[in-house]
Short mmCIF file of C-alpha atoms in Angstrom, two decimals:
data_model
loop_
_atom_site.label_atom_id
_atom_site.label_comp_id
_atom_site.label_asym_id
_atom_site.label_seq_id
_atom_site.Cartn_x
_atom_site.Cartn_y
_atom_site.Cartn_z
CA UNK E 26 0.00 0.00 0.00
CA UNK E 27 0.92 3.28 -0.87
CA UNK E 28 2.54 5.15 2.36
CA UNK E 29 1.11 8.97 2.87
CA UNK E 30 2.47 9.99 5.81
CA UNK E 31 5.22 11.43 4.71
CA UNK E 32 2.96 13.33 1.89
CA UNK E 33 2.92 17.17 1.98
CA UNK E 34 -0.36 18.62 3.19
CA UNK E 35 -1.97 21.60 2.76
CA UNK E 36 -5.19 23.18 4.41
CA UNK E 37 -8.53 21.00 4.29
CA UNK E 38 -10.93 22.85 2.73
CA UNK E 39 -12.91 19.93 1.76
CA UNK E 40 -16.60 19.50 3.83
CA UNK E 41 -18.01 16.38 5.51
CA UNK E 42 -18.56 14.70 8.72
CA UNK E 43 -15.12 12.12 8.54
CA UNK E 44 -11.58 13.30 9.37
CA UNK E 45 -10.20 14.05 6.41
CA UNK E 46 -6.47 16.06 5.10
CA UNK E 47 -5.70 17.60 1.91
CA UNK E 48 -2.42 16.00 0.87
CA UNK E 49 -0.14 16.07 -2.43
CA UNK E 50 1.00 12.53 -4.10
CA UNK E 51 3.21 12.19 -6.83
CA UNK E 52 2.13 16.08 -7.68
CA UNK E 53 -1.53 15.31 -7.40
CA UNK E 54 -4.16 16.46 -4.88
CA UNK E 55 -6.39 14.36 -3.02
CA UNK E 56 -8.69 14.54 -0.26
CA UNK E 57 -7.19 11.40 1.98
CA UNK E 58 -10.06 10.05 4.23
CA UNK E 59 -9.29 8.60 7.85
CA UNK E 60 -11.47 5.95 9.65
CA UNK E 61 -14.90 7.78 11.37
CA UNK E 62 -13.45 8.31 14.85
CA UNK E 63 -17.08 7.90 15.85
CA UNK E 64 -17.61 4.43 14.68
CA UNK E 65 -13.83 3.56 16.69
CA UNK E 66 -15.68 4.38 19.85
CA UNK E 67 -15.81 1.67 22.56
CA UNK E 68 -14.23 -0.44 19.73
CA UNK E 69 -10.75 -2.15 20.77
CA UNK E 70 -10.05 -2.97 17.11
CA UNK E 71 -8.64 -0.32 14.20
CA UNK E 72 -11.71 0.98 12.33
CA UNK E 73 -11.17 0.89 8.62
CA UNK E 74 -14.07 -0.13 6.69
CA UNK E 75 -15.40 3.31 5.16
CA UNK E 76 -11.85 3.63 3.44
CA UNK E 77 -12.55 0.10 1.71
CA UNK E 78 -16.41 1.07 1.02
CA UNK E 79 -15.01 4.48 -0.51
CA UNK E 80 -12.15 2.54 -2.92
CA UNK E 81 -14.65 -0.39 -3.62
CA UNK E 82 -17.38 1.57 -4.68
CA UNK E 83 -15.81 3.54 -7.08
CA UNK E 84 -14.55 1.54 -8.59
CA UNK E 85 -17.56 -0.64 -9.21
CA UNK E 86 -18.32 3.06 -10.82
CA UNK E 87 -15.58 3.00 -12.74
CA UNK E 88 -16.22 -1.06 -13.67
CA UNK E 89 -19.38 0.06 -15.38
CA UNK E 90 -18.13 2.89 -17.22
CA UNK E 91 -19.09 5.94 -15.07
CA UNK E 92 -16.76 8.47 -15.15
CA UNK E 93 -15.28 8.50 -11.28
CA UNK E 94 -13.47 9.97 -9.04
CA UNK E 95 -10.02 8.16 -9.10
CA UNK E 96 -9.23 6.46 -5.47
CA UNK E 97 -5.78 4.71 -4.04
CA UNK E 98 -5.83 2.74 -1.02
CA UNK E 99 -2.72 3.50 1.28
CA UNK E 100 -2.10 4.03 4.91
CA UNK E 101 -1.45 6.98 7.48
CA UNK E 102 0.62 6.67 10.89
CA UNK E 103 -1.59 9.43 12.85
CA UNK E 104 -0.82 9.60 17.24
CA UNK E 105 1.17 6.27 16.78
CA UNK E 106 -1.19 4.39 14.76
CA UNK E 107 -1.23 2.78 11.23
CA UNK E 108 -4.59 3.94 9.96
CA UNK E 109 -5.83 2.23 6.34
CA UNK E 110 -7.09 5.63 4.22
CA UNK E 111 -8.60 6.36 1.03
CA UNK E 112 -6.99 8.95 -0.81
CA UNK E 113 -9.35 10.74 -3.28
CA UNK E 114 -8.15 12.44 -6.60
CA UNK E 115 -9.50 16.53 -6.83
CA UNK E 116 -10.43 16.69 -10.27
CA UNK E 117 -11.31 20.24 -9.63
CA UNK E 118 -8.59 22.83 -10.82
CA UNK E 119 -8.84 26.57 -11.78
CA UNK E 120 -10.76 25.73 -15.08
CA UNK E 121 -12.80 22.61 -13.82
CA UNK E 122 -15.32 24.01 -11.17
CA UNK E 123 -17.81 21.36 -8.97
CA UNK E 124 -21.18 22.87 -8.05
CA UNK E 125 -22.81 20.07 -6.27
CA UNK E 126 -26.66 19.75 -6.51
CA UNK E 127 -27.45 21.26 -3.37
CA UNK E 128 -25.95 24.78 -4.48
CA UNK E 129 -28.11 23.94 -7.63
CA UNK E 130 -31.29 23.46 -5.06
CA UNK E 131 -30.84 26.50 -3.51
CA UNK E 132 -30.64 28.94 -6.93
CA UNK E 133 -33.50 27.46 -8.66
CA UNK E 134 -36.38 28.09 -6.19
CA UNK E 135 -35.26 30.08 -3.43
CA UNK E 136 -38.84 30.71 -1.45
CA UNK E 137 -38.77 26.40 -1.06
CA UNK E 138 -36.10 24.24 0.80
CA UNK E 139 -34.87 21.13 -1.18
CA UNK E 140 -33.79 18.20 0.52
CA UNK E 141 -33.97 14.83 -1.02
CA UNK E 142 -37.34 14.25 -1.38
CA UNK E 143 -37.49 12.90 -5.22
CA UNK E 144 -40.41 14.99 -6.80
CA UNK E 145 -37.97 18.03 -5.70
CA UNK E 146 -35.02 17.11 -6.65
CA UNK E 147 -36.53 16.07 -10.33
CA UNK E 148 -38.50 19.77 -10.27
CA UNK E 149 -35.31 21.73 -9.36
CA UNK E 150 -33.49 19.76 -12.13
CA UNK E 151 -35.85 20.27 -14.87
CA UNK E 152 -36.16 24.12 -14.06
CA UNK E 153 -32.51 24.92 -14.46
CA UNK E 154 -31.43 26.57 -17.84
CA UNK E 155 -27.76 25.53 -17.33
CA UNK E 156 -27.68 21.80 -17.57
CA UNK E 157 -28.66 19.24 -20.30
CA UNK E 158 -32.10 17.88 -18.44
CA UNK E 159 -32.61 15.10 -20.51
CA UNK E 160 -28.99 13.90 -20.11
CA UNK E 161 -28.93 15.31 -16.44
CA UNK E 162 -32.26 12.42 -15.65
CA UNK E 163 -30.32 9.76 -16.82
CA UNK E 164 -26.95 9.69 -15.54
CA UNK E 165 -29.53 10.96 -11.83
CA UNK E 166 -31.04 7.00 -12.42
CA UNK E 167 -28.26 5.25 -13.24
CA UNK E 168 -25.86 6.40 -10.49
CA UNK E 169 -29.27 5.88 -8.84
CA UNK E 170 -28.94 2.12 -10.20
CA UNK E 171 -25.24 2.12 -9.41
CA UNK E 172 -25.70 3.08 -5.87
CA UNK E 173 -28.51 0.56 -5.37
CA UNK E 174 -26.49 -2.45 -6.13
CA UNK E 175 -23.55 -1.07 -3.68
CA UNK E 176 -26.16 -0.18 -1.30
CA UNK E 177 -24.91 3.50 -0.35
CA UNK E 178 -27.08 5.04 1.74
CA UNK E 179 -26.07 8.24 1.66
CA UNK E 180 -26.19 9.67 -1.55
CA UNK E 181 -27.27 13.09 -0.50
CA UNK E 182 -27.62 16.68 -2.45
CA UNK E 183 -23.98 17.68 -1.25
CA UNK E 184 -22.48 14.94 -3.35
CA UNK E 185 -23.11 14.68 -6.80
CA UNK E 186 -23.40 18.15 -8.84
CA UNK E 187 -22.26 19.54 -12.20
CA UNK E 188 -18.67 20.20 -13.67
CA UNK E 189 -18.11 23.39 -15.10
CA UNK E 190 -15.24 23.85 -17.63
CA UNK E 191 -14.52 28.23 -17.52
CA UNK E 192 -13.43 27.72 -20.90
CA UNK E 193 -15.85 26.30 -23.09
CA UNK E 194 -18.46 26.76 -20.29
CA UNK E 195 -19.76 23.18 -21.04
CA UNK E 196 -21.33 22.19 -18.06
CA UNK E 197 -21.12 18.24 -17.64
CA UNK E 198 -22.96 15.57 -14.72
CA UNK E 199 -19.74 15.82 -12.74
CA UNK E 200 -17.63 12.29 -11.80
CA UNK E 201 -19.13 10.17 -8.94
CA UNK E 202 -17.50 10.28 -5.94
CA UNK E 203 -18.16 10.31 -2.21
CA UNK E 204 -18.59 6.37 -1.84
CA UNK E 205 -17.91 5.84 1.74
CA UNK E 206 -21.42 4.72 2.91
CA UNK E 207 -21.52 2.11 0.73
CA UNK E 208 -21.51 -1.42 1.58
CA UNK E 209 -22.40 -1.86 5.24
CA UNK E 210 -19.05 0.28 6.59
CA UNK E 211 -20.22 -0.24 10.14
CA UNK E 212 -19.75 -3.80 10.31
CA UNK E 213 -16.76 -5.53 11.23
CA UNK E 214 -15.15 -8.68 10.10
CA UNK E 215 -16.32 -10.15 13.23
CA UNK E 216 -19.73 -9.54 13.05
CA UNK E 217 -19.97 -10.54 9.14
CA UNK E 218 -18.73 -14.35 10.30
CA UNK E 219 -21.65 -14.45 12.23
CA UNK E 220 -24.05 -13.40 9.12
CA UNK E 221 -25.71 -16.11 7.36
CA UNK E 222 -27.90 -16.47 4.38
CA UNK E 223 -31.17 -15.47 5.37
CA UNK E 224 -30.10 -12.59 6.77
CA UNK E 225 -27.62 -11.61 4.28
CA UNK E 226 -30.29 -11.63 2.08
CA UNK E 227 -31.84 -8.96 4.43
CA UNK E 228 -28.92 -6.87 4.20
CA UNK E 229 -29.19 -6.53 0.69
CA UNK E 230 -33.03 -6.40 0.04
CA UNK E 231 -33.73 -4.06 3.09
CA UNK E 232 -31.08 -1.37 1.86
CA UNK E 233 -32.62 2.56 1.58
CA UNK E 234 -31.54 5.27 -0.57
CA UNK E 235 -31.35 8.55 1.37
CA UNK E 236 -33.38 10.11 -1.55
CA UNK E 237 -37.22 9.92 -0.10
CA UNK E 238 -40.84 9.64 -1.83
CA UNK E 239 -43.80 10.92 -0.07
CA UNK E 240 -41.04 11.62 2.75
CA UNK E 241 -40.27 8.02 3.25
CA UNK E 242 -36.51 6.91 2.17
CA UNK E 243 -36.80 4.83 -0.90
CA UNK E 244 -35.75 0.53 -0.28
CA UNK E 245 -33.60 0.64 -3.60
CA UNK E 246 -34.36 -2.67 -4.16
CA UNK E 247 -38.04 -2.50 -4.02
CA UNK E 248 -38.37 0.19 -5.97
CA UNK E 249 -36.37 -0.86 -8.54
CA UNK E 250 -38.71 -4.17 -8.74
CA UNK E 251 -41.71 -2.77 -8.82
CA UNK E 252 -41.10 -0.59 -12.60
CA UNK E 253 -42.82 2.16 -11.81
CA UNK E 254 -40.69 4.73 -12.66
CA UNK E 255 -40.24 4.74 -16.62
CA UNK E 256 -36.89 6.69 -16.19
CA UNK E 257 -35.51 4.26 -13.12
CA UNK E 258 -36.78 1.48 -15.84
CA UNK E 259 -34.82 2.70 -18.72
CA UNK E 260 -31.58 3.30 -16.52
CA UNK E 261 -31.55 -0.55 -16.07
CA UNK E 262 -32.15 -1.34 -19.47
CA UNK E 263 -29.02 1.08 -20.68
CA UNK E 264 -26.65 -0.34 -17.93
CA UNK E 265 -27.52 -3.42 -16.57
CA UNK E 266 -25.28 -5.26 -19.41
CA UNK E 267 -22.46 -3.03 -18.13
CA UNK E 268 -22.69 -4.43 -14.60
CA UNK E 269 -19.89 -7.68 -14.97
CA UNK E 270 -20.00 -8.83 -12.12
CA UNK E 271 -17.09 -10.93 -13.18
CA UNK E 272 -14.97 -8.11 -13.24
CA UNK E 273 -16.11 -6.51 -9.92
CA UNK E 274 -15.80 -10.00 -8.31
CA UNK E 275 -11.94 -10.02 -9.47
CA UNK E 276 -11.10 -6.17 -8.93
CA UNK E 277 -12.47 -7.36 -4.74
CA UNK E 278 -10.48 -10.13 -4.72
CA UNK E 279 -7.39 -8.56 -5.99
CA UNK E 280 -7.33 -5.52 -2.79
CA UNK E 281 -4.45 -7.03 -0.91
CA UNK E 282 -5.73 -4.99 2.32
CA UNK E 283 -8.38 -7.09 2.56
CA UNK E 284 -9.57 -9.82 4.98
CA UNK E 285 -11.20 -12.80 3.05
CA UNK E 286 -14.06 -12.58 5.10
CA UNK E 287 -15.02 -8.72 4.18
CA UNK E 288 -14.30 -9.78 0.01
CA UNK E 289 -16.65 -12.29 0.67
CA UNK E 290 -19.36 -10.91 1.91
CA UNK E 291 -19.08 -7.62 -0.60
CA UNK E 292 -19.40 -10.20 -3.20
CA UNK E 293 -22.46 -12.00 -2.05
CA UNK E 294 -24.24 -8.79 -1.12
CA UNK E 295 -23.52 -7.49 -4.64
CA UNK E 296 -24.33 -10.51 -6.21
CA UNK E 297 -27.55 -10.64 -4.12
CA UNK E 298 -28.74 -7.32 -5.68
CA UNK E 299 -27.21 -7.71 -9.28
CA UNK E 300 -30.09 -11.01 -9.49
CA UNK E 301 -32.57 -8.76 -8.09
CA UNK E 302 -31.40 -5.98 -10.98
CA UNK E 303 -31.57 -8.82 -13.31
CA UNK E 304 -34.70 -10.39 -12.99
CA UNK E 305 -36.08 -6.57 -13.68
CA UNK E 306 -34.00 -6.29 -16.68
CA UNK E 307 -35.34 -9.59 -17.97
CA UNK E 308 -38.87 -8.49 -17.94
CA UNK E 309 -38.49 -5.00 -19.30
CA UNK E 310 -37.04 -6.38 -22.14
CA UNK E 311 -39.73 -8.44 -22.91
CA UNK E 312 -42.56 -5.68 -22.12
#
């Protein structure tokens, strides 16, 4: 694993709840994420699962042809400790600007408070003169799609947005990034040994999107099955074939880092949803 402790670091100006620093690698910048101090409480074991949720799940991104944010796995001695870190590429310079939806929220209606209810966040989108809508609604459901099958849960209006390039002024649906609720990061290897089928299968079926309808979080996977939404529907039928789980299945096995037990169980959770994604696929293709 790549070593950052001796990396030079400059001041964080990057938001969010985790600790985080702004360091420079091999003349690159990246936000480098640190374990959620929170989740080490009362814990007598190192906590490093939201760096592997981060790298895993972009990458599964990335797998299906997103354009992503790029991640490295590496590690940080911080008060005498090893700590396992993600390290996250800015691909933000002076010419490449992020505005992340919520900034878009708050300039399209400003008398009405957007949060992540889903007839908002499709009304804000659809009023806004400076983005591609139609393009906008479809990379929205299939990082929508994308995050189901990862299960993160925390897909909120503070991190996906819009790329601006000053130049051209083409505004583009900026990379994914911001990963690190994905795939159950407050379990331990311990506690997966103890997970069986059954309620593995829980796990992955009762998963919920932070987005909300009727101010209830969507279950991803139940919404997904029941092909309702034409635009959710046509997101699975552009990149379900994209989803090989093949690949994703090697890419886990191949993170060195990584206790058997935790590749394991990322695999049979994603598996779990990619049949449920499936199944849907299979009839929309024949409706």
């Amino acid at each position: 694993m790549i070593d950052f402790t001796n990396a030079i670091e400059e001041f964080n100006t990057y938001k969010g709840s985790e600790k985080k620093k702004t360091l420079i690698y091999d003349n690159k910048k990246y936000l480098v994420k640190f374990p959620d101090p929170v989740r080490e409480k009362n814990k007598n074991i190192s906590y490093i699962n939201n760096a592997f949720s981060e790298y895993v799940g972009s990458n599964i991104f990335k797998i299906v042809g997103f354009k992503t944010q790029n991640t490295l796995l590496g590690k940080y001695e911080y008060n005498g400790k090893e700590k396992v870190v993600c390290a996250c590429e800015d691909f933000t310079n002076y010419n490449h600007i992020l505005y992340e939806f919520e900034n878009l929220a708050l300039s399209t209606n400003p008398d009405k408070k957007i949060e992540t209810d889903l007839d908002d966040i499709m009304e804000v989108i659809e009023a806004c003169k400076m983005i591609d809508v139609s393009e906008t609604k479809e990379k929205f459901w299939e990082m929508f799609l994308i995050d189901s099958l990862i299960g993160n849960t925390d897909r909120h209006n503070g991190n996906w947005g819009f790329l601006l390039n000053k130049d051209t002024g083409k505004v583009e649906f900026s990379p994914i990034y911001d990963c690190g609720s994905a795939l159950n990061p407050m379990l331990e290897d311990e506690e997966i040994e103890k997970i069986n089928l059954v309620e593995l299968k829980n796990l992955a079926i009762n998963c919920y999107s932070c987005l909300k309808e009727n101010g209830k979080k969507i279950n991803y996977m139940t919404y997904i099955k029941q092909m309702k939404n034409e635009e959710c529907n046509q997101a699975v039928k552009r990149i379900f074939l994209n989803i090989n789980i093949d690949e994703i299945n090697k890419f886990i096995d191949s993170i060195e880092c990584m206790s058997k037990i935790r590749k394991e169980f990322y695999k049979d959770i994603i598996t779990q949803r990619y049949e449920i994604i499936r199944e849907v696929y299979d009839v929309l293709l024949k409706s």
